[in-house]
mmCIF file of C-alpha atoms in Angstrom:
data_model
loop_
_atom_site.group_PDB
_atom_site.id
_atom_site.type_symbol
_atom_site.label_atom_id
_atom_site.label_comp_id
_atom_site.label_asym_id
_atom_site.label_seq_id
_atom_site.Cartn_x
_atom_site.Cartn_y
_atom_site.Cartn_z
ATOM 1 C CA UNK Y 1 9.059 -28.368 -9.648
ATOM 2 C CA UNK Y 2 7.031 -31.456 -9.482
ATOM 3 C CA UNK Y 3 3.250 -31.332 -8.716
ATOM 4 C CA UNK Y 4 1.130 -34.026 -7.993
ATOM 5 C CA UNK Y 5 -2.705 -33.680 -7.391
ATOM 6 C CA UNK Y 6 -5.480 -36.498 -6.002
ATOM 7 C CA UNK Y 7 -8.958 -35.158 -7.179
ATOM 8 C CA UNK Y 8 -11.940 -36.252 -5.844
ATOM 9 C CA UNK Y 9 -15.755 -36.332 -6.181
ATOM 10 C CA UNK Y 10 -16.706 -32.630 -7.778
ATOM 11 C CA UNK Y 11 -13.153 -31.906 -9.035
ATOM 12 C CA UNK Y 12 -12.327 -35.346 -10.263
ATOM 13 C CA UNK Y 13 -15.820 -35.562 -12.216
ATOM 14 C CA UNK Y 14 -14.624 -32.206 -14.298
ATOM 15 C CA UNK Y 15 -11.396 -33.225 -14.801
ATOM 16 C CA UNK Y 16 -12.774 -37.145 -15.712
ATOM 17 C CA UNK Y 17 -14.913 -34.681 -18.448
ATOM 18 C CA UNK Y 18 -11.938 -32.458 -19.149
ATOM 19 C CA UNK Y 19 -10.014 -36.011 -20.204
ATOM 20 C CA UNK Y 20 -12.738 -36.944 -22.135
ATOM 21 C CA UNK Y 21 -12.956 -34.095 -24.292
ATOM 22 C CA UNK Y 22 -10.060 -33.475 -25.778
ATOM 23 C CA UNK Y 23 -8.415 -35.758 -27.677
ATOM 24 C CA UNK Y 24 -5.548 -37.608 -26.278
ATOM 25 C CA UNK Y 25 -2.919 -35.875 -28.912
ATOM 26 C CA UNK Y 26 -3.448 -32.299 -27.004
ATOM 27 C CA UNK Y 27 -3.705 -32.651 -24.694
ATOM 28 C CA UNK Y 28 -0.546 -32.738 -22.773
ATOM 29 C CA UNK Y 29 0.023 -29.453 -24.997
ATOM 30 C CA UNK Y 30 -3.420 -28.197 -23.265
ATOM 31 C CA UNK Y 31 -2.805 -28.971 -20.541
ATOM 32 C CA UNK Y 32 0.586 -26.779 -20.332
ATOM 33 C CA UNK Y 33 -1.015 -23.940 -22.564
ATOM 34 C CA UNK Y 34 -3.950 -23.280 -20.039
ATOM 35 C CA UNK Y 35 -3.511 -24.738 -16.632
ATOM 36 C CA UNK Y 36 0.104 -24.875 -15.839
ATOM 37 C CA UNK Y 37 1.034 -21.684 -16.876
ATOM 38 C CA UNK Y 38 -1.811 -20.142 -14.734
ATOM 39 C CA UNK Y 39 -0.793 -21.902 -12.000
ATOM 40 C CA UNK Y 40 3.151 -20.951 -12.376
ATOM 41 C CA UNK Y 41 3.227 -18.305 -15.141
ATOM 42 C CA UNK Y 42 6.288 -18.946 -18.016
ATOM 43 C CA UNK Y 43 6.776 -22.125 -16.914
ATOM 44 C CA UNK Y 44 7.155 -24.929 -19.437
ATOM 45 C CA UNK Y 45 5.367 -29.089 -18.505
ATOM 46 C CA UNK Y 46 8.436 -31.432 -18.469
ATOM 47 C CA UNK Y 47 6.257 -34.517 -17.646
ATOM 48 C CA UNK Y 48 2.971 -35.344 -16.909
ATOM 49 C CA UNK Y 49 1.187 -38.847 -15.561
ATOM 50 C CA UNK Y 50 -2.350 -39.724 -15.390
ATOM 51 C CA UNK Y 51 -3.605 -42.646 -12.764
ATOM 52 C CA UNK Y 52 -7.044 -43.714 -12.028
ATOM 53 C CA UNK Y 53 -8.547 -41.801 -14.803
ATOM 54 C CA UNK Y 54 -11.223 -44.481 -15.220
ATOM 55 C CA UNK Y 55 -11.703 -45.288 -12.434
ATOM 56 C CA UNK Y 56 -14.157 -42.797 -10.807
ATOM 57 C CA UNK Y 57 -14.184 -44.949 -7.801
ATOM 58 C CA UNK Y 58 -10.518 -43.790 -6.911
ATOM 59 C CA UNK Y 59 -9.380 -40.291 -7.315
ATOM 60 C CA UNK Y 60 -7.447 -39.252 -10.016
ATOM 61 C CA UNK Y 61 -3.959 -38.801 -9.756
ATOM 62 C CA UNK Y 62 -2.342 -35.782 -12.464
ATOM 63 C CA UNK Y 63 0.988 -35.926 -11.268
ATOM 64 C CA UNK Y 64 3.790 -33.591 -13.650
ATOM 65 C CA UNK Y 65 6.763 -31.850 -13.685
ATOM 66 C CA UNK Y 66 6.811 -27.668 -14.456
ATOM 67 C CA UNK Y 67 10.602 -25.794 -15.329
ATOM 68 C CA UNK Y 68 9.438 -22.246 -14.333
ATOM 69 C CA UNK Y 69 12.418 -20.190 -14.066
ATOM 70 C CA UNK Y 70 10.036 -17.304 -12.163
ATOM 71 C CA UNK Y 71 9.386 -19.839 -9.547
ATOM 72 C CA UNK Y 72 9.564 -17.942 -6.386
ATOM 73 C CA UNK Y 73 12.394 -14.957 -5.889
ATOM 74 C CA UNK Y 74 15.362 -14.078 -3.318
ATOM 75 C CA UNK Y 75 15.387 -12.050 -0.190
ATOM 76 C CA UNK Y 76 19.214 -12.303 1.117
ATOM 77 C CA UNK Y 77 19.998 -15.701 1.699
ATOM 78 C CA UNK Y 78 16.348 -16.398 2.210
ATOM 79 C CA UNK Y 79 14.032 -18.192 -1.348
ATOM 80 C CA UNK Y 80 11.001 -16.892 -1.252
ATOM 81 C CA UNK Y 81 7.853 -19.270 -1.990
ATOM 82 C CA UNK Y 82 4.194 -17.475 -2.904
ATOM 83 C CA UNK Y 83 1.015 -20.198 -2.672
ATOM 84 C CA UNK Y 84 0.377 -21.498 -5.269
ATOM 85 C CA UNK Y 85 -3.140 -23.061 -5.533
ATOM 86 C CA UNK Y 86 -4.988 -19.920 -4.665
ATOM 87 C CA UNK Y 87 -8.575 -21.031 -2.890
ATOM 88 C CA UNK Y 88 -11.434 -20.063 -4.739
ATOM 89 C CA UNK Y 89 -13.907 -22.271 -3.538
ATOM 90 C CA UNK Y 90 -16.446 -19.892 -2.369
ATOM 91 C CA UNK Y 91 -17.762 -18.353 -5.652
ATOM 92 C CA UNK Y 92 -18.670 -22.396 -6.315
ATOM 93 C CA UNK Y 93 -20.432 -23.774 -3.268
ATOM 94 C CA UNK Y 94 -21.998 -19.959 -3.242
ATOM 95 C CA UNK Y 95 -23.071 -17.707 -6.910
ATOM 96 C CA UNK Y 96 -25.697 -16.262 -4.868
ATOM 97 C CA UNK Y 97 -25.256 -13.604 -2.178
ATOM 98 C CA UNK Y 98 -28.364 -15.267 0.271
ATOM 99 C CA UNK Y 99 -31.347 -17.843 -0.159
ATOM 100 C CA UNK Y 100 -34.179 -18.589 1.053
ATOM 101 C CA UNK Y 101 -34.350 -22.362 0.769
ATOM 102 C CA UNK Y 102 -31.313 -25.039 1.632
ATOM 103 C CA UNK Y 103 -29.504 -25.942 -1.314
ATOM 104 C CA UNK Y 104 -27.358 -29.051 -1.585
ATOM 105 C CA UNK Y 105 -23.278 -28.852 -1.541
ATOM 106 C CA UNK Y 106 -21.727 -31.908 -3.862
ATOM 107 C CA UNK Y 107 -18.368 -33.033 -2.015
ATOM 108 C CA UNK Y 108 -15.062 -32.098 -2.952
ATOM 109 C CA UNK Y 109 -12.025 -33.078 -2.203
ATOM 110 C CA UNK Y 110 -8.420 -33.036 -3.323
ATOM 111 C CA UNK Y 111 -4.906 -33.289 -2.610
ATOM 112 C CA UNK Y 112 -2.003 -31.827 -3.698
ATOM 113 C CA UNK Y 113 1.166 -32.386 -2.930
ATOM 114 C CA UNK Y 114 4.095 -29.926 -4.805
ATOM 115 C CA UNK Y 115 8.312 -30.183 -4.153
ATOM 116 C CA UNK Y 116 10.240 -27.394 -5.365
ATOM 117 C CA UNK Y 117 14.035 -27.787 -5.426
ATOM 118 C CA UNK Y 118 15.323 -24.740 -4.961
ATOM 119 C CA UNK Y 119 18.256 -22.950 -5.701
ATOM 120 C CA UNK Y 120 21.060 -22.239 -3.302
ATOM 121 C CA UNK Y 121 20.111 -20.108 -0.569
ATOM 122 C CA UNK Y 122 20.578 -21.103 2.902
ATOM 123 C CA UNK Y 123 16.731 -21.372 4.054
ATOM 124 C CA UNK Y 124 13.483 -21.883 2.533
ATOM 125 C CA UNK Y 125 10.449 -19.604 3.485
ATOM 126 C CA UNK Y 126 6.670 -19.882 2.741
ATOM 127 C CA UNK Y 127 3.200 -19.533 4.848
ATOM 128 C CA UNK Y 128 2.767 -21.252 8.205
ATOM 129 C CA UNK Y 129 0.924 -24.523 7.959
ATOM 130 C CA UNK Y 130 -2.769 -24.251 8.881
ATOM 131 C CA UNK Y 131 -5.478 -26.504 8.787
ATOM 132 C CA UNK Y 132 -9.718 -24.772 9.742
ATOM 133 C CA UNK Y 133 -12.702 -27.001 10.228
ATOM 134 C CA UNK Y 134 -15.962 -25.816 9.170
ATOM 135 C CA UNK Y 135 -19.495 -27.517 9.270
ATOM 136 C CA UNK Y 136 -20.147 -31.364 8.447
ATOM 137 C CA UNK Y 137 -17.027 -32.219 9.020
ATOM 138 C CA UNK Y 138 -14.907 -30.004 6.111
ATOM 139 C CA UNK Y 139 -11.095 -29.361 6.486
ATOM 140 C CA UNK Y 140 -9.206 -27.579 4.502
ATOM 141 C CA UNK Y 141 -4.908 -27.999 5.911
ATOM 142 C CA UNK Y 142 -2.337 -26.995 3.988
ATOM 143 C CA UNK Y 143 1.121 -27.506 5.935
ATOM 144 C CA UNK Y 144 5.197 -27.692 4.612
ATOM 145 C CA UNK Y 145 8.461 -29.286 4.779
ATOM 146 C CA UNK Y 146 11.911 -28.620 3.715
ATOM 147 C CA UNK Y 147 15.143 -27.456 3.630
ATOM 148 C CA UNK Y 148 17.382 -25.185 1.693
ATOM 149 C CA UNK Y 149 17.326 -27.953 -1.241
ATOM 150 C CA UNK Y 150 13.947 -29.075 -1.140
ATOM 151 C CA UNK Y 151 10.341 -27.614 0.045
ATOM 152 C CA UNK Y 152 7.430 -29.539 0.110
ATOM 153 C CA UNK Y 153 3.714 -28.179 0.268
ATOM 154 C CA UNK Y 154 1.405 -29.869 0.839
ATOM 155 C CA UNK Y 155 -2.446 -28.745 0.872
ATOM 156 C CA UNK Y 156 -5.812 -31.268 1.723
ATOM 157 C CA UNK Y 157 -9.183 -29.546 0.947
ATOM 158 C CA UNK Y 158 -12.249 -32.050 2.316
ATOM 159 C CA UNK Y 159 -15.991 -30.587 1.871
ATOM 160 C CA UNK Y 160 -18.663 -33.449 2.194
ATOM 161 C CA UNK Y 161 -22.219 -33.758 0.579
ATOM 162 C CA UNK Y 162 -23.381 -30.926 3.227
ATOM 163 C CA UNK Y 163 -27.295 -29.384 3.026
ATOM 164 C CA UNK Y 164 -26.887 -26.212 4.033
ATOM 165 C CA UNK Y 165 -29.769 -24.121 5.835
ATOM 166 C CA UNK Y 166 -30.956 -21.025 4.046
ATOM 167 C CA UNK Y 167 -30.011 -19.207 7.171
ATOM 168 C CA UNK Y 168 -25.916 -21.088 6.979
ATOM 169 C CA UNK Y 169 -25.267 -20.010 3.369
ATOM 170 C CA UNK Y 170 -23.812 -16.620 4.624
ATOM 171 C CA UNK Y 171 -21.007 -18.116 7.246
ATOM 172 C CA UNK Y 172 -20.305 -21.267 3.688
#
């Protein structure tokens, strides 16, 4: 499985802080154990590349290749892929059940592209493409392309920095 992540805003800052805090000699081991294994249980890291770690004006780019023997499963002649990168933004944006005052949301922007070279199968099946739009130009989109040998999933999230009134907080 080959994955490319482009991280900006709060996610880019968080990853850059992690890169600064972890000794370079330990980073690949920690990345495999703490991040890759969470995405794909049983996966092992084959390659890792990081771009623009020192340029906060550009997205941080993580490119990695994982050997994931238990990724996906067969249903007849189809190879069925699970959903990766479950969306868990709500807890980081809305950590209270309600608000009586406005709140400020920092920008969150990331793009993830995952390529899977499927085992022999007649077709690859995954989720339908979607696009959801939110307040202030925020959006989430996910799309797929592929055939029996190769499959690409793209996921993009962009939430601009915005002020959220207390009445609009539940929708967020």
